[in-house]
Coordinates of C-alpha atoms in Angstrom, one line a residue:
Chain A
M1 CA -18.4 54.4 -68.0
L2 CA -20.1 52.8 -64.9
A3 CA -19.7 56.0 -63.5
D4 CA -21.3 57.7 -65.5
A5 CA -24.5 54.9 -64.6
L6 CA -24.4 55.7 -60.7
R7 CA -24.3 59.5 -60.7
A8 CA -26.8 59.5 -63.6
R9 CA -30.8 59.7 -61.8
P10 CA -33.4 58.4 -64.4
A11 CA -35.9 61.0 -66.2
G12 CA -39.2 59.8 -63.8
L13 CA -37.2 58.6 -60.6
D14 CA -37.7 61.2 -58.3
A15 CA -41.8 61.4 -59.2
A16 CA -42.8 57.9 -59.3
L17 CA -41.2 57.0 -55.2
A18 CA -42.5 60.8 -54.9
L19 CA -45.7 58.6 -55.2
V20 CA -44.9 56.0 -53.6
D21 CA -43.6 57.5 -50.5
G22 CA -46.7 60.2 -50.7
L23 CA -48.6 55.8 -50.7
D24 CA -45.8 54.7 -47.8
D25 CA -47.2 57.8 -45.5
V26 CA -51.4 56.8 -45.5
L27 CA -49.8 53.5 -44.5
V28 CA -48.4 55.0 -41.2
D29 CA -51.5 56.6 -39.9
G30 CA -53.8 53.4 -40.9
L31 CA -56.4 53.5 -44.1
A32 CA -59.3 54.3 -41.1
R33 CA -57.4 58.0 -40.6
I34 CA -56.6 59.5 -44.0
G35 CA -56.8 62.7 -43.8
E36 CA -56.6 65.4 -46.6
A37 CA -52.7 65.5 -47.5
G38 CA -53.5 61.1 -47.7
A39 CA -56.5 61.7 -49.1
A40 CA -55.1 63.8 -51.7
A41 CA -52.1 61.3 -52.0
L42 CA -53.8 58.7 -52.9
S43 CA -55.9 60.9 -55.6
A44 CA -52.9 61.1 -56.8
L45 CA -51.6 57.3 -57.2
A46 CA -55.5 56.2 -58.3
T47 CA -54.5 60.4 -61.7
A48 CA -51.2 58.1 -62.3
A49 CA -52.6 54.7 -63.0
G50 CA -54.2 56.5 -65.2
G51 CA -53.6 55.4 -69.1
T52 CA -52.4 51.7 -67.7
P53 CA -54.6 48.5 -67.1
L54 CA -55.6 49.4 -63.8
A55 CA -57.1 52.8 -64.3
G56 CA -59.8 51.7 -63.6
P57 CA -59.7 49.8 -60.5
A58 CA -57.2 52.2 -59.3
A59 CA -60.2 54.6 -59.4
D60 CA -62.8 52.4 -57.7
A61 CA -60.5 51.3 -54.7
I62 CA -58.5 54.7 -53.9
G63 CA -62.6 56.5 -54.3
K64 CA -63.7 53.6 -52.0
I65 CA -60.9 53.6 -49.3
I66 CA -60.7 57.6 -48.9
A67 CA -64.9 57.3 -48.4
G68 CA -64.3 54.6 -46.3
T69 CA -64.6 51.4 -47.5
V70 CA -61.4 48.8 -47.3
T71 CA -61.9 45.3 -48.7
D72 CA -59.0 42.7 -49.5
E73 CA -59.3 43.6 -53.3
H74 CA -59.1 47.7 -52.9
V75 CA -56.2 46.1 -50.5
A76 CA -55.1 43.6 -53.1
V77 CA -54.8 46.9 -56.5
L78 CA -53.1 49.5 -53.8
A79 CA -50.8 47.5 -54.2
G80 CA -51.1 46.2 -57.2
V81 CA -49.9 50.5 -57.9
R82 CA -47.3 50.5 -55.9
T83 CA -45.5 47.2 -57.1
A84 CA -46.1 49.1 -61.0
L85 CA -44.2 52.4 -59.7
L86 CA -41.6 50.6 -58.2
G87 CA -41.3 47.9 -61.2
A88 CA -41.2 50.9 -63.3
A89 CA -38.8 52.5 -61.3
H90 CA -36.4 49.6 -61.0
D91 CA -37.0 49.3 -65.0
A92 CA -34.9 52.5 -65.5
L93 CA -32.3 52.3 -63.1
L94 CA -31.2 48.9 -64.3
S95 CA -31.4 49.9 -68.1
G96 CA -28.8 52.4 -67.3
V97 CA -26.9 49.6 -64.9
D98 CA -27.0 47.7 -68.6
A99 CA -25.9 50.2 -71.0
A100 CA -23.1 50.9 -68.8
T101 CA -21.4 47.4 -68.7
G102 CA -22.5 46.9 -72.0
R103 CA -24.3 43.6 -70.0
D104 CA -27.6 42.4 -72.7
R105 CA -31.3 41.1 -70.7
E106 CA -33.3 39.2 -71.8
G107 CA -37.3 40.5 -72.2
W108 CA -39.7 38.0 -70.2
S109 CA -41.4 35.8 -73.0
A110 CA -42.7 33.0 -70.4
P111 CA -46.0 32.2 -70.0
A112 CA -47.6 32.9 -66.3
A113 CA -47.8 29.8 -65.1
P114 CA -51.7 28.5 -63.4
P115 CA -50.7 29.3 -60.2
Q116 CA -51.6 26.7 -57.0
A117 CA -55.0 25.9 -55.9
G118 CA -56.2 25.0 -52.8
R119 CA -53.3 27.6 -50.7
L120 CA -54.4 29.0 -47.6
L121 CA -54.3 32.6 -48.5
A122 CA -57.0 34.5 -46.0
G123 CA -56.0 34.5 -43.0
A124 CA -52.7 36.1 -44.5
R125 CA -55.1 38.9 -46.4
S126 CA -57.4 39.7 -43.1
W127 CA -54.5 40.0 -41.2
L128 CA -52.3 42.4 -43.7
R129 CA -55.4 44.4 -44.7
E130 CA -56.5 44.8 -41.0
L131 CA -52.5 46.1 -40.6
A132 CA -52.5 48.7 -43.3
I133 CA -55.9 50.0 -41.9
A134 CA -54.3 50.5 -38.2
G135 CA -51.5 51.9 -39.8
W136 CA -48.0 51.1 -38.6
R137 CA -48.6 53.7 -35.8
G138 CA -51.8 51.4 -33.9
V139 CA -50.1 48.5 -34.2
D140 CA -50.4 46.9 -30.6
H141 CA -48.7 43.8 -29.1
E142 CA -52.0 42.0 -30.3
L143 CA -52.6 43.1 -34.1
A144 CA -48.4 42.3 -33.9
A145 CA -49.2 39.3 -32.5
A146 CA -52.2 38.5 -34.7
G147 CA -51.2 36.7 -38.2
S148 CA -50.0 33.9 -36.4
Q149 CA -51.8 31.5 -36.4
A150 CA -52.5 31.8 -40.2
I151 CA -48.3 32.2 -40.3
Q152 CA -47.8 28.6 -39.0
A153 CA -50.7 28.1 -41.8
L154 CA -48.4 28.5 -44.3
W155 CA -45.0 27.4 -43.2
A156 CA -46.8 23.7 -43.0
D157 CA -47.8 24.7 -46.6
P158 CA -44.2 23.4 -48.9
S159 CA -46.3 25.2 -51.4
S160 CA -47.2 28.5 -49.5
R161 CA -43.6 28.7 -48.0
R162 CA -42.5 31.5 -50.2
L163 CA -45.3 33.5 -48.3
A164 CA -44.5 32.7 -44.8
V165 CA -40.9 33.3 -44.7
L166 CA -42.2 36.7 -46.1
L167 CA -44.3 37.3 -43.5
D168 CA -42.9 35.2 -40.5
G169 CA -40.3 38.1 -40.8
F170 CA -42.7 41.1 -41.5
A171 CA -44.1 40.2 -37.6
A172 CA -41.1 40.0 -36.0
E173 CA -40.3 43.2 -36.3
L174 CA -43.8 43.8 -36.1
R175 CA -43.1 42.3 -32.9
A176 CA -40.5 43.8 -31.9
S177 CA -41.3 47.7 -32.9
A178 CA -45.0 47.6 -30.9
P179 CA -46.6 49.8 -30.0
G180 CA -46.2 52.0 -32.7
A181 CA -48.1 54.2 -30.9
T182 CA -44.3 54.8 -28.6
L183 CA -41.3 53.6 -32.1
E184 CA -39.3 56.4 -32.1
R185 CA -38.8 56.0 -35.9
V186 CA -40.4 54.1 -38.6
P187 CA -38.9 52.2 -41.3
V188 CA -41.8 53.2 -43.3
R189 CA -40.7 52.3 -47.1
R190 CA -39.5 49.2 -45.4
W191 CA -43.0 48.1 -44.0
A192 CA -44.8 48.5 -46.7
D193 CA -42.5 47.4 -48.8
L194 CA -42.6 44.1 -46.7
W195 CA -47.2 44.4 -46.9
T196 CA -47.6 45.3 -50.6
R197 CA -44.7 41.9 -51.6
G198 CA -47.2 39.9 -48.9
V199 CA -50.6 41.9 -50.1
L200 CA -50.1 40.2 -53.5
L201 CA -48.0 36.1 -52.0
A202 CA -52.0 35.7 -51.4
Q203 CA -53.5 36.7 -53.8
D204 CA -55.1 32.7 -54.9
G205 CA -54.1 34.3 -58.4
F206 CA -50.4 35.0 -58.6
A207 CA -48.9 33.3 -60.5
T208 CA -45.9 30.6 -60.3
V209 CA -43.2 31.0 -62.6
P210 CA -42.3 27.8 -65.2
T211 CA -39.1 26.0 -65.7
E212 CA -36.9 24.4 -68.0
P213 CA -33.9 22.2 -67.6
V214 CA -30.2 22.7 -68.0
H215 CA -26.7 21.2 -68.7
G216 CA -23.7 22.9 -68.0
R217 CA -20.6 24.7 -66.2
L218 CA -22.0 26.6 -62.9
L219 CA -19.0 28.9 -62.2
I220 CA -19.6 30.8 -58.9
L221 CA -19.3 34.4 -58.5
G222 CA -19.8 34.6 -54.9
A223 CA -22.8 34.0 -52.2
D224 CA -25.1 37.2 -50.8
L225 CA -26.2 35.6 -47.4
H226 CA -29.6 36.6 -46.4
E227 CA -31.3 36.2 -43.1
H228 CA -34.4 36.9 -40.2
P229 CA -34.7 35.2 -36.1
T230 CA -36.8 32.4 -38.5
V231 CA -35.1 31.5 -41.9
F232 CA -31.4 31.8 -43.3
Q233 CA -30.8 31.8 -46.9
V234 CA -27.8 31.9 -49.1
Q235 CA -28.4 32.9 -52.7
V236 CA -25.5 32.0 -54.7
H237 CA -25.0 34.1 -57.5
G238 CA -22.8 32.2 -60.4
L239 CA -22.3 32.3 -64.3
L240 CA -23.9 29.0 -66.9
E241 CA -22.5 28.2 -69.6
T242 CA -24.2 25.7 -71.7
P243 CA -22.7 23.2 -74.3
D244 CA -24.5 25.0 -77.0
G245 CA -22.1 28.1 -76.1
W246 CA -24.5 30.5 -74.2
T247 CA -23.1 32.1 -70.9
G248 CA -25.7 33.9 -68.7
L249 CA -25.9 35.2 -64.9
V250 CA -27.9 33.0 -63.0
R251 CA -28.6 32.2 -58.9
A252 CA -29.9 29.7 -56.5
A253 CA -31.1 29.9 -53.3
V254 CA -31.6 27.5 -50.8
A255 CA -33.2 28.3 -47.2
A256 CA -33.7 26.5 -44.3
P257 CA -36.5 27.4 -41.4
K258 CA -34.1 28.6 -37.7
V259 CA -34.7 30.1 -34.2
D260 CA -33.4 33.4 -33.3
T261 CA -30.8 31.9 -31.4
I262 CA -28.7 30.4 -34.6
S263 CA -27.3 32.8 -36.7
G264 CA -23.4 33.4 -38.0
P265 CA -21.1 31.2 -38.6
S266 CA -23.9 28.1 -37.7
A267 CA -26.3 29.1 -39.5
W268 CA -24.2 27.2 -41.8
R269 CA -25.8 24.2 -39.8
M270 CA -29.0 24.1 -40.7
L271 CA -28.2 23.8 -44.1
A272 CA -26.4 20.1 -43.5
S273 CA -28.4 18.7 -46.9
F274 CA -27.0 20.0 -49.1
P275 CA -23.5 18.5 -49.1
V276 CA -22.6 19.5 -52.7
L277 CA -23.3 24.0 -52.4
R278 CA -21.6 23.4 -48.7
T279 CA -18.4 21.3 -51.1
V280 CA -18.6 23.4 -53.2
L281 CA -18.4 27.3 -51.5
A282 CA -15.6 26.3 -49.5
Q283 CA -13.4 24.4 -51.9
R284 CA -14.8 27.3 -54.5
R285 CA -15.0 24.8 -56.9
A286 CA -17.0 25.0 -60.3
V287 CA -20.4 23.1 -60.6
E288 CA -21.2 20.4 -62.8
L289 CA -25.3 20.2 -64.2
S290 CA -26.8 17.6 -65.3
G291 CA -30.8 18.6 -65.9
M292 CA -31.6 21.4 -62.6
L293 CA -34.5 23.3 -63.2
L294 CA -34.1 26.7 -64.2
T295 CA -36.4 29.4 -64.6
P296 CA -37.0 32.4 -67.2
A297 CA -35.4 35.0 -63.7
G298 CA -32.5 32.8 -63.7
D299 CA -32.9 30.8 -60.9
L300 CA -31.6 27.3 -60.0
L301 CA -34.2 24.9 -58.8
W302 CA -30.9 23.7 -56.8
D303 CA -31.7 20.0 -56.7
E304 CA -28.1 18.0 -54.9
S305 CA -29.1 14.7 -57.7
H306 CA -28.8 16.8 -60.7
A307 CA -25.3 18.8 -59.9
A308 CA -21.9 17.6 -59.3
A309 CA -18.5 19.2 -57.7
G310 CA -16.6 20.7 -60.3
E311 CA -12.8 21.6 -61.1
P312 CA -11.2 24.4 -58.5
A313 CA -12.3 27.7 -60.2
D314 CA -11.4 31.0 -58.6
P315 CA -14.5 33.7 -58.5
F316 CA -12.2 36.2 -59.9
T317 CA -10.7 35.0 -62.6
T318 CA -14.9 34.1 -63.6
A319 CA -15.5 37.3 -63.2
R320 CA -12.6 38.7 -64.9
V321 CA -12.1 36.6 -68.2
S322 CA -16.6 36.1 -68.4
L323 CA -18.6 38.5 -66.5
G324 CA -18.2 41.2 -68.9
R325 CA -20.2 39.2 -72.2
V326 CA -22.8 37.9 -70.2
T327 CA -26.9 37.8 -70.8
A328 CA -28.6 38.7 -67.7
P329 CA -32.3 37.4 -67.2
A330 CA -34.9 39.5 -66.7
A331 CA -36.7 40.1 -63.3
A332 CA -40.5 38.3 -63.3
A333 CA -43.2 41.0 -63.1
L334 CA -43.8 41.0 -59.7
D335 CA -40.7 40.5 -58.8
R336 CA -39.2 44.1 -59.7
H337 CA -38.2 46.5 -57.3
P338 CA -35.4 49.0 -56.6
A339 CA -34.7 47.0 -53.9
A340 CA -34.1 44.0 -55.2
I341 CA -31.6 44.4 -58.1
A342 CA -28.5 42.3 -56.9
E343 CA -26.7 42.7 -60.6
P344 CA -23.0 41.3 -59.8
V345 CA -19.9 43.4 -60.7
L346 CA -15.8 43.6 -60.4
L347 CA -14.1 46.3 -59.4
E348 CA -11.5 46.9 -59.8
G349 CA -8.8 49.6 -59.9
Y350 CA -10.5 52.2 -57.5
T351 CA -9.5 53.4 -53.7
A352 CA -11.0 51.7 -50.8
G353 CA -12.6 54.8 -47.6
D354 CA -13.6 53.0 -44.7
A355 CA -17.3 53.0 -46.0
S356 CA -16.7 54.1 -49.7
F357 CA -15.0 53.1 -53.3
D358 CA -13.9 56.3 -55.3
L359 CA -14.2 54.8 -58.8
G360 CA -12.8 57.8 -60.2
G361 CA -14.9 60.5 -60.6
V362 CA -17.8 59.4 -58.6
S363 CA -17.6 57.7 -55.3
L364 CA -19.2 54.1 -54.8
A365 CA -20.9 53.3 -50.6
V366 CA -19.8 50.2 -49.3
D367 CA -22.8 48.6 -48.0
L368 CA -21.3 47.7 -44.8
D369 CA -24.6 47.1 -43.4
R370 CA -24.7 43.5 -45.8
L371 CA -21.5 42.1 -44.4
P372 CA -22.6 38.8 -42.8
A373 CA -21.3 37.0 -39.4
A374 CA -21.8 33.7 -40.9
G375 CA -18.4 34.6 -43.5
P376 CA -15.1 36.2 -42.9
L377 CA -15.5 39.5 -45.1
T378 CA -14.7 42.6 -41.5
P379 CA -14.8 45.8 -42.9
A380 CA -11.0 46.0 -42.4
L381 CA -11.0 43.7 -45.3
V382 CA -12.7 45.6 -47.2
A383 CA -11.2 48.9 -46.8
A384 CA -7.9 47.5 -47.6
S385 CA -8.7 45.7 -50.8
T386 CA -7.9 45.8 -54.6
A387 CA -10.4 44.0 -56.4
C388 CA -13.9 43.3 -55.2
L389 CA -16.4 41.2 -56.1
G390 CA -19.8 42.6 -55.4
L391 CA -23.8 43.3 -55.5
L392 CA -24.6 46.5 -57.4
R393 CA -27.5 48.1 -55.3
W394 CA -29.7 50.9 -55.0
D395 CA -31.6 52.2 -51.8
A396 CA -33.0 54.4 -50.5
G397 CA -32.0 57.3 -53.3
R398 CA -28.8 56.4 -54.4
W399 CA -25.7 53.1 -55.1
A400 CA -23.8 50.7 -53.1
V401 CA -21.4 48.3 -53.7
Q402 CA -22.2 44.6 -51.2
P403 CA -19.1 42.9 -51.2
L404 CA -19.1 38.4 -52.0
A405 CA -15.4 39.0 -52.0
V406 CA -12.4 41.0 -51.2
Q407 CA -8.8 40.8 -52.7
A408 CA -6.7 42.9 -50.4
V409 CA -3.7 43.7 -49.0
V410 CA -2.5 42.7 -45.3
R411 CA 0.2 43.4 -43.5
K412 CA 2.3 43.3 -47.4
K413 CA 0.6 39.7 -48.0
P414 CA -2.2 39.3 -50.4
V415 CA -5.6 38.0 -48.9
T416 CA -8.6 36.8 -50.4
A417 CA -11.5 36.9 -48.6
H418 CA -15.5 35.6 -49.9
T419 CA -18.4 35.4 -48.0
A420 CA -19.2 31.4 -48.2
D421 CA -15.5 30.9 -47.1
W422 CA -17.4 29.5 -43.6
A423 CA -19.6 26.9 -45.5
L424 CA -18.0 23.8 -44.1
G425 CA -17.3 25.9 -40.8
P426 CA -14.7 29.1 -39.7
T427 CA -11.9 28.3 -41.8
D428 CA -10.1 30.7 -38.2
A429 CA -9.3 28.8 -35.6
K430 CA -10.5 31.4 -32.9
E431 CA -13.9 31.5 -35.4
A432 CA -14.1 27.9 -35.5
K433 CA -14.1 27.1 -31.9
A434 CA -17.0 29.9 -30.9
E435 CA -18.2 28.2 -33.7
A436 CA -18.4 25.2 -31.6
A437 CA -19.7 26.8 -28.6
A438 CA -22.8 28.0 -30.8
G439 CA -23.3 25.1 -32.9
A440 CA -24.1 23.1 -29.9
A441 CA -27.2 25.3 -29.2
V442 CA -28.7 24.0 -32.4
D443 CA -27.7 20.3 -30.8
I444 CA -29.7 21.5 -27.9
L445 CA -32.6 22.8 -29.1
R446 CA -32.9 19.2 -31.4
E447 CA -32.4 17.3 -27.6
R448 CA -35.5 19.5 -26.4
A449 CA -37.6 19.1 -29.1
G450 CA -37.0 15.6 -29.4
R451 CA -38.1 14.7 -26.0
L452 CA -41.4 17.4 -25.8
L453 CA -42.9 17.7 -29.5
R454 CA -43.4 13.5 -29.8
K455 CA -45.4 13.4 -26.2
Chain B
M1 CA -30.3 57.9 -38.1
T2 CA -29.6 58.4 -41.8
V3 CA -26.2 56.8 -44.0
E4 CA -25.1 60.0 -46.0
G5 CA -28.0 61.9 -45.8
V6 CA -30.3 59.3 -46.8
T7 CA -33.0 58.4 -44.2
Y8 CA -34.1 55.6 -42.4
E9 CA -37.7 56.0 -43.0
R10 CA -36.9 55.4 -46.9
R11 CA -34.4 52.9 -46.3
S12 CA -35.6 49.3 -48.0
A13 CA -33.1 47.5 -45.9
A14 CA -33.9 49.6 -43.2
P15 CA -32.2 47.5 -39.5
V16 CA -35.2 47.1 -37.9
I17 CA -34.2 44.3 -35.3
A18 CA -31.1 43.8 -33.7
P19 CA -29.6 40.8 -34.5
V20 CA -29.6 38.6 -30.8
R21 CA -25.9 37.3 -29.1
P22 CA -25.1 34.2 -29.1
R23 CA -25.7 32.4 -26.1
K24 CA -25.9 29.0 -24.7
L25 CA -29.1 27.5 -24.1
A26 CA -28.4 24.4 -21.6
K27 CA -30.2 26.5 -19.0
V28 CA -32.8 28.5 -20.8
P29 CA -33.4 26.6 -24.3
F30 CA -35.8 29.5 -25.3
V31 CA -36.4 33.7 -24.6
E32 CA -38.9 36.0 -26.3
L33 CA -39.9 39.6 -26.2
T34 CA -43.5 39.2 -27.2
E35 CA -47.3 40.5 -26.5
G36 CA -46.5 42.3 -24.4
R37 CA -44.4 40.1 -22.2
L38 CA -41.1 38.4 -21.8
A39 CA -41.3 34.8 -21.2
G40 CA -39.4 31.7 -21.4
V41 CA -38.2 28.4 -20.9
V42 CA -36.3 27.4 -18.1
S43 CA -34.8 23.7 -17.3
S44 CA -35.6 22.1 -14.2
G45 CA -32.3 21.3 -12.5
S46 CA -33.2 18.3 -11.4
D47 CA -36.0 17.2 -13.9
P48 CA -34.5 16.8 -17.3
A49 CA -37.7 16.5 -18.8
R50 CA -39.8 18.9 -16.7
V51 CA -39.1 22.5 -18.0
Y52 CA -40.5 26.3 -16.1
V53 CA -42.4 28.3 -17.4
S54 CA -41.7 31.9 -16.4
S55 CA -42.5 35.3 -17.8
I56 CA -42.1 38.6 -16.2
N57 CA -44.9 41.5 -17.8
A58 CA -44.3 44.5 -20.0
G59 CA -45.5 48.0 -17.8
D60 CA -47.0 45.8 -14.2
H61 CA -43.9 44.3 -14.2
G62 CA -46.4 41.0 -12.4
L63 CA -44.5 37.5 -12.7
S64 CA -45.3 33.7 -13.0
C65 CA -43.4 30.3 -12.9
R66 CA -45.1 27.3 -13.4
T67 CA -43.9 24.0 -14.0
N68 CA -44.1 23.5 -18.0
N69 CA -47.5 21.0 -16.5
N70 CA -49.3 23.9 -15.1
R71 CA -47.8 23.7 -11.4
P72 CA -47.0 26.1 -9.1
C73 CA -43.1 26.7 -8.9
G74 CA -41.9 26.0 -5.8
G75 CA -39.1 29.1 -5.5
F76 CA -41.5 31.0 -6.6
G77 CA -43.1 33.7 -4.6
G78 CA -45.8 35.4 -5.5
S79 CA -44.0 38.8 -6.3
H80 CA -40.4 38.2 -5.3
P81 CA -38.1 36.1 -8.6
C82 CA -37.2 32.4 -8.0
N83 CA -34.3 31.2 -9.8
H84 CA -36.1 30.6 -12.8
L85 CA -36.9 33.8 -13.7
R86 CA -33.4 35.1 -12.5
A87 CA -31.8 33.2 -15.1
L88 CA -35.3 34.4 -17.5
A89 CA -33.5 37.3 -17.5
D90 CA -29.6 37.1 -17.3
A91 CA -30.7 35.2 -21.0
A92 CA -33.1 37.9 -22.1
V93 CA -30.4 40.8 -21.2
T94 CA -27.9 38.1 -22.8
Q95 CA -29.3 38.3 -25.8
Y96 CA -31.0 41.1 -27.1
G97 CA -28.8 44.1 -24.4
I98 CA -30.1 44.9 -21.1
D99 CA -31.6 48.2 -23.2
R100 CA -33.8 46.2 -25.2
V101 CA -34.9 45.1 -22.3
A102 CA -35.4 46.9 -20.2
R103 CA -37.2 49.4 -23.1
Y104 CA -39.6 46.4 -23.8
L105 CA -40.1 46.0 -19.9
K106 CA -40.6 50.0 -19.0
A107 CA -38.4 48.9 -16.9
D108 CA -36.5 52.0 -15.7
V109 CA -32.7 51.6 -15.7
A110 CA -30.0 53.9 -16.0
P111 CA -28.5 54.2 -19.6
G112 CA -25.2 52.1 -18.8
A113 CA -26.2 50.5 -15.8
D114 CA -26.3 46.6 -16.0
D115 CA -29.4 45.0 -13.1
L116 CA -32.5 44.9 -14.5
W117 CA -33.9 44.0 -11.9
A118 CA -32.7 47.1 -10.4
G119 CA -35.6 48.8 -12.0
I120 CA -38.4 46.5 -11.8
R121 CA -41.0 47.0 -8.8
P122 CA -42.0 43.1 -9.4
S123 CA -45.7 42.3 -9.1
S124 CA -47.7 39.0 -8.8
A125 CA -49.2 37.9 -12.6
E126 CA -51.8 35.2 -13.5
P127 CA -49.7 32.7 -14.7
R128 CA -49.9 32.1 -18.8
A129 CA -47.7 29.2 -18.8
A130 CA -49.8 27.1 -21.3
D131 CA -49.5 29.9 -23.8
V132 CA -46.2 30.6 -23.4
F133 CA -45.2 26.7 -23.4
A134 CA -47.2 26.7 -26.6
G135 CA -45.1 29.6 -28.6
F136 CA -42.4 27.5 -27.2
L137 CA -43.0 24.7 -28.9
R138 CA -43.7 26.4 -32.1
H139 CA -40.5 27.6 -32.5
L140 CA -39.0 24.6 -31.8
T141 CA -41.7 22.9 -35.0
Y142 CA -39.0 25.3 -37.2
L143 CA -36.5 23.2 -36.9
E144 CA -38.4 20.1 -37.5
L145 CA -39.3 21.9 -41.1
P146 CA -37.6 20.7 -45.0
P147 CA -35.2 23.7 -46.5
S148 CA -36.7 24.6 -49.2
T149 CA -34.8 25.7 -52.7
E150 CA -37.5 28.2 -54.5
A151 CA -36.4 31.5 -55.5
M152 CA -37.6 34.3 -52.6
P153 CA -37.1 37.5 -53.9
E154 CA -38.5 38.7 -50.8
L155 CA -35.0 38.1 -49.1
Q156 CA -33.1 40.5 -50.3
W157 CA -34.9 42.5 -47.8
F158 CA -33.2 40.3 -45.3
P159 CA -29.8 40.2 -45.3
A160 CA -28.0 38.1 -42.6
A161 CA -26.8 39.7 -39.2
G162 CA -23.7 41.4 -38.7
L163 CA -21.5 41.3 -35.9
V164 CA -23.2 42.9 -33.6
R165 CA -20.4 45.9 -33.5

């Protein structure tokens, strides 16, 4: 039962997280100021890596860091050890859920594709090293902004988009929080997570994933919306049914660069070049795929020339009929992290509270921080819900569900709401009016850009 | 800040930047809190091709207002805020909320007060119009970049902004 998996605490999880916390705490004051406790925490990390392929490099790099030498290579090893620990935590947590939901997870058998050559990553690596040396408490306005040039260069190169998006979001948080010395609370694990991923993505040898074309019908379960000041992404979770009878969980994501003043429902305007995706989301339709590329991690590389809007398909029906017997994809090795777990689940027969669902014996938290302004889901709708399609997530020591859609009863009438209902614009008159006013911002900025950029 | 005993420090998805509030952009198309100053771009009331670059330093509250061609603003008298600086401050307060702006500028604004200028002791500052204007142009280039379709697992750390509640 899911309830048992949610209550269980995998063996070794707390020990792994304690090692991670030890490193994360060192990054608060920086590698230039490792105290006695910090040195002990780093040594424990080296010990934990003993017996793994990272044993040698970890012992060497951590020894040198404690002695005061911090190179890009040492930093990369530190990030590697932390990633390995959190990857193991990810696997332990996910296998519990897989066992409870009866989900078959594929193994990762794809060969590593060669890395992309010729990318300009050295600037990003050196900024990340400087950050680690200074520590979050040592980040001043100058250091927070010091990565700007490297990040702009990454944006200009489409093959570095993933790193550009990550570092731009990270840098915005550091700039908003500088100077770190007077910051009230430091998001210790979060910044260590973002820093670690940045260090790995900035390695020249970071492998790309292979792809293969697929055909079939994509039945959408829901859409998860992501955003930071300069990006807006919609990530669709769905079931792919191929002609040979295979049914598996897949995702598809499209992301557009934006600016901070474009947010809420008008952010959908930035995805104007994806009319098929926006239409199938807003109208709750299936998608017919013809030769769209799929990675072994279950990510479709969305391409509208390989997609056509299909028949109407209610995501709740899809979930009730098919979600119980699906194959789930493996995660790419370096992407494994507890916070990256987002497992589609259908919950019914619970008792909804203000911020939790009582599943009969276990109370599952509802992540109300993940109800986006760009969609119609509200805490009140969730509290009035009788069925919920959501993503099971794990963060800060507990499971929570992020609703992607709910069926609720409001004033004795059944109501259904999905996060992507407003993909073609708000369906609610008041919200549509507000969106029209806010959406003008996009036009104003485009006009200004046209006038000032091309002079 | 804890969520049912879960500490902020150990949360991967801990919120750091409060979502900005929607505002009209025609008069002040760009505002930023960065590198120790509140800076922005204010449209000229008379000439659509001209903009003013205004900034307020954090700490010493040094003010500056120049055109994008780095000519002095006619209404700015050294340490007396011109209409552009007032428009900039109003836009920043709308976008970020007065608490965040006052904290960033180290302006002494009483909790619940709504006048940012009451907490500012203006002085005159070296103009940095070129930097700020370059920042605005960089800001605009985001709107020219193509969208992408590759998987970006890192965005799990960045849930879309909720309503400002």
